[in-house]
PDB file of C-alpha atoms in Angstrom:
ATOM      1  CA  UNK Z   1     109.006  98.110  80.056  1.00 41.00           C
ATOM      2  CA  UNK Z   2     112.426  96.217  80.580  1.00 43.00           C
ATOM      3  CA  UNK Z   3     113.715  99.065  82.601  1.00 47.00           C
ATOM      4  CA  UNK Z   4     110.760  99.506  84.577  1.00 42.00           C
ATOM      5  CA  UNK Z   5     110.920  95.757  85.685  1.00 40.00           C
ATOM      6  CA  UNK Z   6     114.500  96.136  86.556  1.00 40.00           C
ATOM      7  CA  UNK Z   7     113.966  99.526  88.600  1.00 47.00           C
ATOM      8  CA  UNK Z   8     111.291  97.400  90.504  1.00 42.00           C
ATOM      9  CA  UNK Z   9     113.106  94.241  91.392  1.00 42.00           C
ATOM     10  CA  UNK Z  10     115.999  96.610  92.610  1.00 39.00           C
ATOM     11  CA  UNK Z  11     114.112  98.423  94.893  1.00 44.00           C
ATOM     12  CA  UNK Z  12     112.586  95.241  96.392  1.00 38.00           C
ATOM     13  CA  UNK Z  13     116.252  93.950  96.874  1.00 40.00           C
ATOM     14  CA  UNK Z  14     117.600  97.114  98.584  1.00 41.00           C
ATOM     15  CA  UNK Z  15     114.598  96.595 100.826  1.00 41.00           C
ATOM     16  CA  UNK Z  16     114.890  92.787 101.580  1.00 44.00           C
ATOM     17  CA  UNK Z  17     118.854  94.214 102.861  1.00 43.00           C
ATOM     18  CA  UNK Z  18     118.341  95.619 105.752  1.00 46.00           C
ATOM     19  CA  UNK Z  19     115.374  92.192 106.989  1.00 45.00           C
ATOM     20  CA  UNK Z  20     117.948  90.010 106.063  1.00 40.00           C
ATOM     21  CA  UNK Z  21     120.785  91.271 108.028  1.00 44.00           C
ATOM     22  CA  UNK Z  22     118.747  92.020 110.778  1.00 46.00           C
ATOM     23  CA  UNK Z  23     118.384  87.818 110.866  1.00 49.00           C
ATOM     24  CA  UNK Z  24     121.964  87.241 110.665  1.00 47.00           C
ATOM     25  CA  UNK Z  25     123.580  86.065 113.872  1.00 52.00           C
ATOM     26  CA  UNK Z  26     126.230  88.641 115.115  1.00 48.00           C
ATOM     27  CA  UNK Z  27     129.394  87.516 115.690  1.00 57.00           C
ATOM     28  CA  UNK Z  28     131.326  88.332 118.665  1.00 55.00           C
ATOM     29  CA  UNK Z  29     134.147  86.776 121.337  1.00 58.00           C
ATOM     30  CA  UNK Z  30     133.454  83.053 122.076  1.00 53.00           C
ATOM     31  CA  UNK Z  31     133.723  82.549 126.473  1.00 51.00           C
ATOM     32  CA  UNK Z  32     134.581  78.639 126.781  1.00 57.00           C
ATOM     33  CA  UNK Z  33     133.088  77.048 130.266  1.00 47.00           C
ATOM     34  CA  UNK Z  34     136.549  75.800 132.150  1.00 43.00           C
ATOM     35  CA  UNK Z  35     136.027  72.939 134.496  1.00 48.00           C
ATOM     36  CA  UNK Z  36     136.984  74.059 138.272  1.00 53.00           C
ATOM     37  CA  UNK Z  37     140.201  73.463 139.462  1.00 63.00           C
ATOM     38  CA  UNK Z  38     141.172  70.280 141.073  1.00 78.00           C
ATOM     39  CA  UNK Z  39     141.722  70.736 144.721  1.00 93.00           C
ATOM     40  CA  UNK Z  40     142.744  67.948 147.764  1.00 97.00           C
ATOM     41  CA  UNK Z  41     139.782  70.295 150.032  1.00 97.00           C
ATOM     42  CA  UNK Z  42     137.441  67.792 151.309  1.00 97.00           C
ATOM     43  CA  UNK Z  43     136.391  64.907 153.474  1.00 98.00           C
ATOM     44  CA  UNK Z  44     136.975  61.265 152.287  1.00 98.00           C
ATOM     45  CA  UNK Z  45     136.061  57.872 153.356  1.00 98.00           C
ATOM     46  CA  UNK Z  46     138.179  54.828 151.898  1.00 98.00           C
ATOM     47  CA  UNK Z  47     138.765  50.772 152.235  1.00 98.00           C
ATOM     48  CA  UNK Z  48     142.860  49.849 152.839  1.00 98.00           C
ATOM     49  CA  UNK Z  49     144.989  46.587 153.197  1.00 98.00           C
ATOM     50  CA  UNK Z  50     148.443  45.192 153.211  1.00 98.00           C
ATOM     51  CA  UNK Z  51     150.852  43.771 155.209  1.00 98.00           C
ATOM     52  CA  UNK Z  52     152.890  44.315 158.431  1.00 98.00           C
ATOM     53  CA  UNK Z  53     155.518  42.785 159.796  1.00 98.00           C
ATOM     54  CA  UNK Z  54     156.766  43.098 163.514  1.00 97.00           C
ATOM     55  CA  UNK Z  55     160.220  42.674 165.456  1.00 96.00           C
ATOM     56  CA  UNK Z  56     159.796  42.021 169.414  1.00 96.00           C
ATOM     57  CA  UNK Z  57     162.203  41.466 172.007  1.00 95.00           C
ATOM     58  CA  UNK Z  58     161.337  40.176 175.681  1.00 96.00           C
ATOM     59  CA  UNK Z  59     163.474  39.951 178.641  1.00 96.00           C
ATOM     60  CA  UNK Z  60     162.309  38.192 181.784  1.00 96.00           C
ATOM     61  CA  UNK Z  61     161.643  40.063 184.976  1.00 95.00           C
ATOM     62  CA  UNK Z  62     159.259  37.378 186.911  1.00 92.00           C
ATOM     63  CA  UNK Z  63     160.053  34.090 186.542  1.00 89.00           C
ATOM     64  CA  UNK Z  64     157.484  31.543 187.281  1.00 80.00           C
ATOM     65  CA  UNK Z  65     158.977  27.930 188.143  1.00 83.00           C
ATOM     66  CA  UNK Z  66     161.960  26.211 187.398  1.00 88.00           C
ATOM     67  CA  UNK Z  67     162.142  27.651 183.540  1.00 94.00           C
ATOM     68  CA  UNK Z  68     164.053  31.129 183.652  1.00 95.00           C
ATOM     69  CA  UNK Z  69     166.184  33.728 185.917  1.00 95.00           C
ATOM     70  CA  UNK Z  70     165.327  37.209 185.840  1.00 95.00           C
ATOM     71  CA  UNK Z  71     167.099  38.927 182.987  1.00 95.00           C
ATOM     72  CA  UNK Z  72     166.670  36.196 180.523  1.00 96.00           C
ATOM     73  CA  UNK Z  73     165.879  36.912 177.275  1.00 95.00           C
ATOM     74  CA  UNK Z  74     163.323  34.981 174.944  1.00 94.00           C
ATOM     75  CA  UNK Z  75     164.258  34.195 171.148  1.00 92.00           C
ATOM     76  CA  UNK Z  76     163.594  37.640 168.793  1.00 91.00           C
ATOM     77  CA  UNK Z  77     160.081  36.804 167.507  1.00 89.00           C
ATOM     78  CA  UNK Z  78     159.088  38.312 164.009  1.00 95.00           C
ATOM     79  CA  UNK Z  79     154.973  38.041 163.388  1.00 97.00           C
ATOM     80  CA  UNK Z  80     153.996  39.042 160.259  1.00 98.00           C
ATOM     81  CA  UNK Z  81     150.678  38.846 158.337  1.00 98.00           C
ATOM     82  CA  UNK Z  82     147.830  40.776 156.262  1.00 98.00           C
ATOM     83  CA  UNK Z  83     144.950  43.462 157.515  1.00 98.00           C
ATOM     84  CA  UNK Z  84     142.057  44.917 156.198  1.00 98.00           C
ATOM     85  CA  UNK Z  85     140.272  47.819 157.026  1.00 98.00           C
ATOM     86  CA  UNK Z  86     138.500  51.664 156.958  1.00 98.00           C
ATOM     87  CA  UNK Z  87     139.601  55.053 157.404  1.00 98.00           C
ATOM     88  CA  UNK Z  88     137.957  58.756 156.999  1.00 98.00           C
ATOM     89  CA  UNK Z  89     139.629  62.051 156.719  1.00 98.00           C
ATOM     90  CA  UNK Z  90     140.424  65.306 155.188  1.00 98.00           C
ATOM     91  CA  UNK Z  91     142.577  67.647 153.623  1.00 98.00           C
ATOM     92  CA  UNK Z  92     142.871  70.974 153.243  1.00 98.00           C
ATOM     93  CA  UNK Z  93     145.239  72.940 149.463  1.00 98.00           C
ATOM     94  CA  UNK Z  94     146.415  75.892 150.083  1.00 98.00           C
ATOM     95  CA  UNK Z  95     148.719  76.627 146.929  1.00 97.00           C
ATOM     96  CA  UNK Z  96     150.796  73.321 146.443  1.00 97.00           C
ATOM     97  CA  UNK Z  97     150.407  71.947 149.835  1.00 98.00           C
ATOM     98  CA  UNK Z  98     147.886  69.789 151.472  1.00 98.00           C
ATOM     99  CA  UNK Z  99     147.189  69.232 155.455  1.00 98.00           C
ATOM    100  CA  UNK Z 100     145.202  66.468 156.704  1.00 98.00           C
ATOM    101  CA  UNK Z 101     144.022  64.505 159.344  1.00 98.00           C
ATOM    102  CA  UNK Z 102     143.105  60.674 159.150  1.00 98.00           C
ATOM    103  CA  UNK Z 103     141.689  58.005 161.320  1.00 98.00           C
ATOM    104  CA  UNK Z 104     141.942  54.188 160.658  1.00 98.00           C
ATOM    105  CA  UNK Z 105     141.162  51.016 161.690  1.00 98.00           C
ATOM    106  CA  UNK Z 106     141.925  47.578 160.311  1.00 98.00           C
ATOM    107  CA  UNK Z 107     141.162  44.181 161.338  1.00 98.00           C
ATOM    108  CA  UNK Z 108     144.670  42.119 161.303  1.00 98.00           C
ATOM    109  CA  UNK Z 109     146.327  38.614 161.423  1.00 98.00           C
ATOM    110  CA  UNK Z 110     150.120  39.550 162.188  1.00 98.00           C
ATOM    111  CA  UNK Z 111     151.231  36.536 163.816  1.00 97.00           C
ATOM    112  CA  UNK Z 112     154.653  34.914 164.626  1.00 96.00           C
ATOM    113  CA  UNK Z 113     156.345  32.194 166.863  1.00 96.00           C
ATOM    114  CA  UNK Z 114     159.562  32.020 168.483  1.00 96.00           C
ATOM    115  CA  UNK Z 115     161.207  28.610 170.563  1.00 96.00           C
ATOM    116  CA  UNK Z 116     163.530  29.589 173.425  1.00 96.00           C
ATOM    117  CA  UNK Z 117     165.390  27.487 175.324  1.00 96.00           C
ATOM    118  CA  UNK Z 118     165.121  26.906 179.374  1.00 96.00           C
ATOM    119  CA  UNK Z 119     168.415  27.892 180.809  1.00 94.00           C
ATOM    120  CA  UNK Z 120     167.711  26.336 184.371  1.00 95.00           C
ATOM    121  CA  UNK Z 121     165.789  23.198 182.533  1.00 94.00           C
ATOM    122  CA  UNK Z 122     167.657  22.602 178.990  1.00 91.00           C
ATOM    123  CA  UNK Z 123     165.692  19.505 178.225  1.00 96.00           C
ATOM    124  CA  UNK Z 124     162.720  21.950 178.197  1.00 97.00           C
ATOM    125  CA  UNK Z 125     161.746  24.310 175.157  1.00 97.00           C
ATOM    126  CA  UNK Z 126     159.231  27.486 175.437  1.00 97.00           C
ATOM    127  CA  UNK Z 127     157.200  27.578 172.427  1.00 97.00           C
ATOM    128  CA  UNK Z 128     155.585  31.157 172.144  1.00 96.00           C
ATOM    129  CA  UNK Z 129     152.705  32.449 170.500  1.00 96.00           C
ATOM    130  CA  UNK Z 130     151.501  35.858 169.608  1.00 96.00           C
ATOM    131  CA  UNK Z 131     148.569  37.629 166.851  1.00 97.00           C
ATOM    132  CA  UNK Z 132     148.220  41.122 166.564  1.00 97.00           C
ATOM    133  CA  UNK Z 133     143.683  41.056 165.984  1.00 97.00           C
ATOM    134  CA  UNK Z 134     143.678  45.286 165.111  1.00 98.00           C
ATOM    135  CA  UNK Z 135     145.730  48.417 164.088  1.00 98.00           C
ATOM    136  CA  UNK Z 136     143.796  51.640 164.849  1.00 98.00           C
ATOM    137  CA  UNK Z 137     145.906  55.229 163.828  1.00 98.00           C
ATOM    138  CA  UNK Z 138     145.067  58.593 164.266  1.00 98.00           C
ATOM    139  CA  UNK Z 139     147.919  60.743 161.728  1.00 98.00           C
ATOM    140  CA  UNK Z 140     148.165  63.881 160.704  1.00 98.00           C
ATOM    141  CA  UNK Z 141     149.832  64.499 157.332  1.00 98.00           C
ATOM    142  CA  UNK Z 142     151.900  67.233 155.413  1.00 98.00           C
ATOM    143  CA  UNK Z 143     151.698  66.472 151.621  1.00 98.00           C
ATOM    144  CA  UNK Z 144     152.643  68.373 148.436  1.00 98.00           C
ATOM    145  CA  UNK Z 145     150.795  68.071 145.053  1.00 98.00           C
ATOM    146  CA  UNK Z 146     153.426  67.588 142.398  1.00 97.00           C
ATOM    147  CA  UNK Z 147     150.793  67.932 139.962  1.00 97.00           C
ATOM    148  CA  UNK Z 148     147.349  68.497 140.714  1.00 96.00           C
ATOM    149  CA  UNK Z 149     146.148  64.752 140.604  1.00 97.00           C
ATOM    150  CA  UNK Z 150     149.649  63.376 142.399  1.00 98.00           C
ATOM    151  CA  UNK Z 151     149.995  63.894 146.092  1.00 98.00           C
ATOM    152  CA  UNK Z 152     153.335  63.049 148.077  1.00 98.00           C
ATOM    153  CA  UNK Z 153     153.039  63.554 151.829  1.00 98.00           C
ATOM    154  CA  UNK Z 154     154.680  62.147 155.373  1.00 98.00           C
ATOM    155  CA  UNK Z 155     152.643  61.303 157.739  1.00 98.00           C
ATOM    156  CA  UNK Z 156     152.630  60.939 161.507  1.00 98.00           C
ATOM    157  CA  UNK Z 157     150.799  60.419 164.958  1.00 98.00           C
ATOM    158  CA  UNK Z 158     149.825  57.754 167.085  1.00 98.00           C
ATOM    159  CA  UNK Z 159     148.449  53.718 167.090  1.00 98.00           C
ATOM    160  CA  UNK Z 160     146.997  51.313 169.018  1.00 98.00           C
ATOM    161  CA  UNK Z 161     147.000  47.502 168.814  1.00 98.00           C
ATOM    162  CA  UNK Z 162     145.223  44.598 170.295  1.00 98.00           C
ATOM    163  CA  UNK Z 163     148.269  41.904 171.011  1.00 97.00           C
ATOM    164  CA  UNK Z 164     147.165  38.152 172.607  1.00 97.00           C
ATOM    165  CA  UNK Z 165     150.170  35.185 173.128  1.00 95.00           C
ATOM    166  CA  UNK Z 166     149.876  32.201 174.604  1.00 96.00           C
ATOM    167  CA  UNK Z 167     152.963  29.426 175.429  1.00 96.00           C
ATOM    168  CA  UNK Z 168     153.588  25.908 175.618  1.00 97.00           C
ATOM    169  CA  UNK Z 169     156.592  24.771 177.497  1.00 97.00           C
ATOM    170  CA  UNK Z 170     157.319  21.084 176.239  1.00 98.00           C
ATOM    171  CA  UNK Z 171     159.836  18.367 176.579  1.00 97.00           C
ATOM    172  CA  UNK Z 172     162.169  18.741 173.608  1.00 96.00           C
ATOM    173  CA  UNK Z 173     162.834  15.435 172.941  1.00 95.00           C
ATOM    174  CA  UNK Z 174     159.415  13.796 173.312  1.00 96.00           C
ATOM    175  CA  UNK Z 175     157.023  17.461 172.577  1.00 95.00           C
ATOM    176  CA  UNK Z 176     154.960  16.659 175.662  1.00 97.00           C
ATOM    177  CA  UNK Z 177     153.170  19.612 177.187  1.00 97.00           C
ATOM    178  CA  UNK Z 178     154.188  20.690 180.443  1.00 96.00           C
ATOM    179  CA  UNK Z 179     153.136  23.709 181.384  1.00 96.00           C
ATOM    180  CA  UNK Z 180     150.784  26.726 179.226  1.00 97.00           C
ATOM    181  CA  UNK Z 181     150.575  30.589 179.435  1.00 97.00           C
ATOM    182  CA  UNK Z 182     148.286  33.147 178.317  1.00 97.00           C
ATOM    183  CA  UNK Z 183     147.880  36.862 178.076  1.00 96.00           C
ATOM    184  CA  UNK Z 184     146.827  40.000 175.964  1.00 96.00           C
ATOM    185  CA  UNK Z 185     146.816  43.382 176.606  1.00 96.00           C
ATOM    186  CA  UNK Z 186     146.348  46.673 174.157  1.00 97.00           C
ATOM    187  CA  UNK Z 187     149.610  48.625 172.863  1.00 97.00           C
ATOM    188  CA  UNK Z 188     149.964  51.924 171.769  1.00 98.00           C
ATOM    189  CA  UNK Z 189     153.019  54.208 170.518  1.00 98.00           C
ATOM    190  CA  UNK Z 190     154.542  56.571 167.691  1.00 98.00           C
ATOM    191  CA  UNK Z 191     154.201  55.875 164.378  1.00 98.00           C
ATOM    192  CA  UNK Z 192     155.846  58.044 161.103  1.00 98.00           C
ATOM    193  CA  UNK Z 193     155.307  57.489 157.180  1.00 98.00           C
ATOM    194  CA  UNK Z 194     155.487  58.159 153.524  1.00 98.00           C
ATOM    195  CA  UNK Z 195     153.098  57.549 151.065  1.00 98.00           C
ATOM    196  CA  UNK Z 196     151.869  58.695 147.779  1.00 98.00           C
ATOM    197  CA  UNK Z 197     148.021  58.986 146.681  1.00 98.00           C
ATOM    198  CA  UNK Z 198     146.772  59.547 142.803  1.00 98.00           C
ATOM    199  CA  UNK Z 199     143.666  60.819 141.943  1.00 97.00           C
ATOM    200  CA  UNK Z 200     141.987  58.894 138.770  1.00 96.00           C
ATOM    201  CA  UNK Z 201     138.544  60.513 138.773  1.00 95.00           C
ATOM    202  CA  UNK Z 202     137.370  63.620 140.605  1.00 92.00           C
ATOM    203  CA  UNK Z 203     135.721  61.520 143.591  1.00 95.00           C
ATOM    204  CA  UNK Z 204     138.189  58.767 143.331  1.00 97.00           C
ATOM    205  CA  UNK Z 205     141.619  58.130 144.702  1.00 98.00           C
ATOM    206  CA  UNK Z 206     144.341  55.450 144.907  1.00 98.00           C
ATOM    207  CA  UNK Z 207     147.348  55.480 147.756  1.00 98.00           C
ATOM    208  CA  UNK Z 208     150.346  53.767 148.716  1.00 98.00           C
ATOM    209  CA  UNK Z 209     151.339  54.272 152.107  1.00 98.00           C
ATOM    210  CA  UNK Z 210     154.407  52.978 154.457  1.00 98.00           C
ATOM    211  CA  UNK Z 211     154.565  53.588 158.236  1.00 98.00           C
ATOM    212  CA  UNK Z 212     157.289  52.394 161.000  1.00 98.00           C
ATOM    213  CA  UNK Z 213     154.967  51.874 164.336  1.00 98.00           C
ATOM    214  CA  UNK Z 214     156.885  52.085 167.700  1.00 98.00           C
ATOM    215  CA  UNK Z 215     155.209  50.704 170.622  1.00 98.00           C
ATOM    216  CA  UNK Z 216     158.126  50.930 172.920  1.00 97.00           C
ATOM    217  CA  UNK Z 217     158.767  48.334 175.772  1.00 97.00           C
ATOM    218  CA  UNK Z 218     155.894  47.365 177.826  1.00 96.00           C
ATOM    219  CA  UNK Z 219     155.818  45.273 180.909  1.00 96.00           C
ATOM    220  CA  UNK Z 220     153.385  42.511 180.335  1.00 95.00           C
ATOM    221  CA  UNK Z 221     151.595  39.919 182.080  1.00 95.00           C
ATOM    222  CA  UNK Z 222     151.150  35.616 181.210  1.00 94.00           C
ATOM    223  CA  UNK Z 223     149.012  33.775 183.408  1.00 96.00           C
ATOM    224  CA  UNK Z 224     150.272  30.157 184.231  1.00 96.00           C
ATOM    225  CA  UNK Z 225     147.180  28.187 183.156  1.00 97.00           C
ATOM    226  CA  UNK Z 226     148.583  24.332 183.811  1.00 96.00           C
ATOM    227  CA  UNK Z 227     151.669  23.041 185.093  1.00 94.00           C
ATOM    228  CA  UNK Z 228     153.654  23.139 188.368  1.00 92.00           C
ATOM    229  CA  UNK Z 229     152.613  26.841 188.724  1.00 92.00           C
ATOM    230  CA  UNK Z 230     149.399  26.950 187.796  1.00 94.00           C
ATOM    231  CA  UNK Z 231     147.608  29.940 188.944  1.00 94.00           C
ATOM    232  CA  UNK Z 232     150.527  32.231 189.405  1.00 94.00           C
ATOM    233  CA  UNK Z 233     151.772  34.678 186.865  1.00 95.00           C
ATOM    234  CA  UNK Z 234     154.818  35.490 185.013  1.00 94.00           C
ATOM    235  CA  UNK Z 235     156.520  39.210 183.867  1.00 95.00           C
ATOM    236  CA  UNK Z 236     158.052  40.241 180.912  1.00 95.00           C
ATOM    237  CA  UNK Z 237     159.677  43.231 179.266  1.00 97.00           C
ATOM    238  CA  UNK Z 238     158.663  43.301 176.020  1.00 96.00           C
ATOM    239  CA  UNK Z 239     159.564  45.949 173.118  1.00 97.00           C
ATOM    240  CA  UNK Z 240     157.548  46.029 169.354  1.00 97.00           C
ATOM    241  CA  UNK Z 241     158.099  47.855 166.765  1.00 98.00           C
ATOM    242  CA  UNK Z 242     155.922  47.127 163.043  1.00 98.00           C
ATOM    243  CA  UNK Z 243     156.412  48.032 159.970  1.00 98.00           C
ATOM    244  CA  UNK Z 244     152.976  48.407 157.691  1.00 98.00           C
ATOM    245  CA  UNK Z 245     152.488  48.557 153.978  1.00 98.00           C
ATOM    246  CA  UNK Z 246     149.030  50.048 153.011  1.00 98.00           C
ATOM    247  CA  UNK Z 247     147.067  50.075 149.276  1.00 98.00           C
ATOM    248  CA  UNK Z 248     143.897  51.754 149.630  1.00 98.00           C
ATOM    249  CA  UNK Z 249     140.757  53.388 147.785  1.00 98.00           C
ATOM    250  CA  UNK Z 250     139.163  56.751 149.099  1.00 98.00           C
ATOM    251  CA  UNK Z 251     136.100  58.176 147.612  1.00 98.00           C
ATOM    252  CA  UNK Z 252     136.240  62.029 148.053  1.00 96.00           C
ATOM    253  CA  UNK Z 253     133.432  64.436 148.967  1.00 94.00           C
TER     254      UNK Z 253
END
């Protein structure tokens, strides 16, 4: 009886065998899901600010009164200040290299004064004014991705700025008020830069950018507003050149 009960609970087993292994997951190779590659491809739209500062120099080529000669130069002026602003772009990676194209445009307060002296009137000081309101560029840029979040590039193109100054000529020792100019007029030149820009989440980037603006020399235009010669105008040779340092956030398509 033993054996027969042994002989039976065999044959179940050997037939349970082939059920149970047919439930048994079967192994094989394991394919992990990579994320994609990061890639600079895309458009981007970002907020920037910083700070600028500006070297002019004016020579005088219309003299207006009793103040200058033609050939006289105004005191160096050096306006400096903040701006604020937006830009849009792209990029394109091919290997390790990125090219771009970027437009900007930021809101400004780069402002300076300079006192020069009368050399026909030397009891008489000039007191100048000028504020930069905007910066608009258009750049292209070469860049190379060190490592796939870390972009260096140089940049370059052209810019455009919106420049007004005004003038008080006064008597030195007393500050009366004389005589006032005013004038404005849009500039535009060169510009070249260097900057670096870190990605810290796919859609998110940060940057640090430097650019040398040259806006050559411009004749310009102040119109006497009172004074002896009110009504007329006065000329001026003027060159700028600015220097602007940029921070900024892009969010990438």
């Amino acid at each position: 009886m033993k054996k027969i009960l042994l002989g039976t609970a065999v044959s179940f087993a050997l037939l349970a065998c082939p059920a149970l292994a047919a439930d048994m997951p079967v192994k094989g190779p394991v394919y992990r899901v990579m994320p994609p590659t990061a890639t600079w491809t895309g458009f981007y739209i970002g907020v920037e600010g910083g700070y600028g500062w500006a070297e002019t120099d004016t020579t005088v080529t219309t003299p207006a009164g009793t103040l200058f000669v033609t050939g006289d130069r105004f005191a160096t002026g050096h306006p400096s200040g903040w701006l604020l602003g937006i830009a849009a772009g792209a990029d394109y990676q091919t290997g390790p290299w990125v090219f771009g194209i970027k437009g900007s445009y930021d809101w400004a307060d780069i402002k300076g004064d300079s006192t020069t002296a009368s050399t026909l009137n030397p009891v008489l000081d000039v007191h100048s004014h000028s504020k930069q309101d905007w910066l608009a560029m258009v750049t292209g840029r070469v860049g190379y991705a060190a490592t796939p979040d870390l972009l260096l590039y140089v940049n370059g193109g052209w810019a455009w700025a919106g420049i007004e100054r005004n003038s008080e000529t006064v008597v030195r020792a007393t500050g009366a008020v004389v005589a006032t100019t005013s004038g404005s007029e849009t500039r535009d030149g060169w510009t070249i830069g260097v900057g670096a820009e870190h990605r810290f989440m796919r859609n998110a980037s940060l940057l640090l950018q430097y650019n040398y603006i040259d806006f050559g020399t411009e004749a310009i235009v102040n119109n006497v507003l009172t004074g002896p010669t009110a009504g007329t105008t006065t000329g001026r040779d003027q060159s700028r050149t600015l220097h602007i340092l940029k921070a900024g956030l892009n969010y990438r398509f």
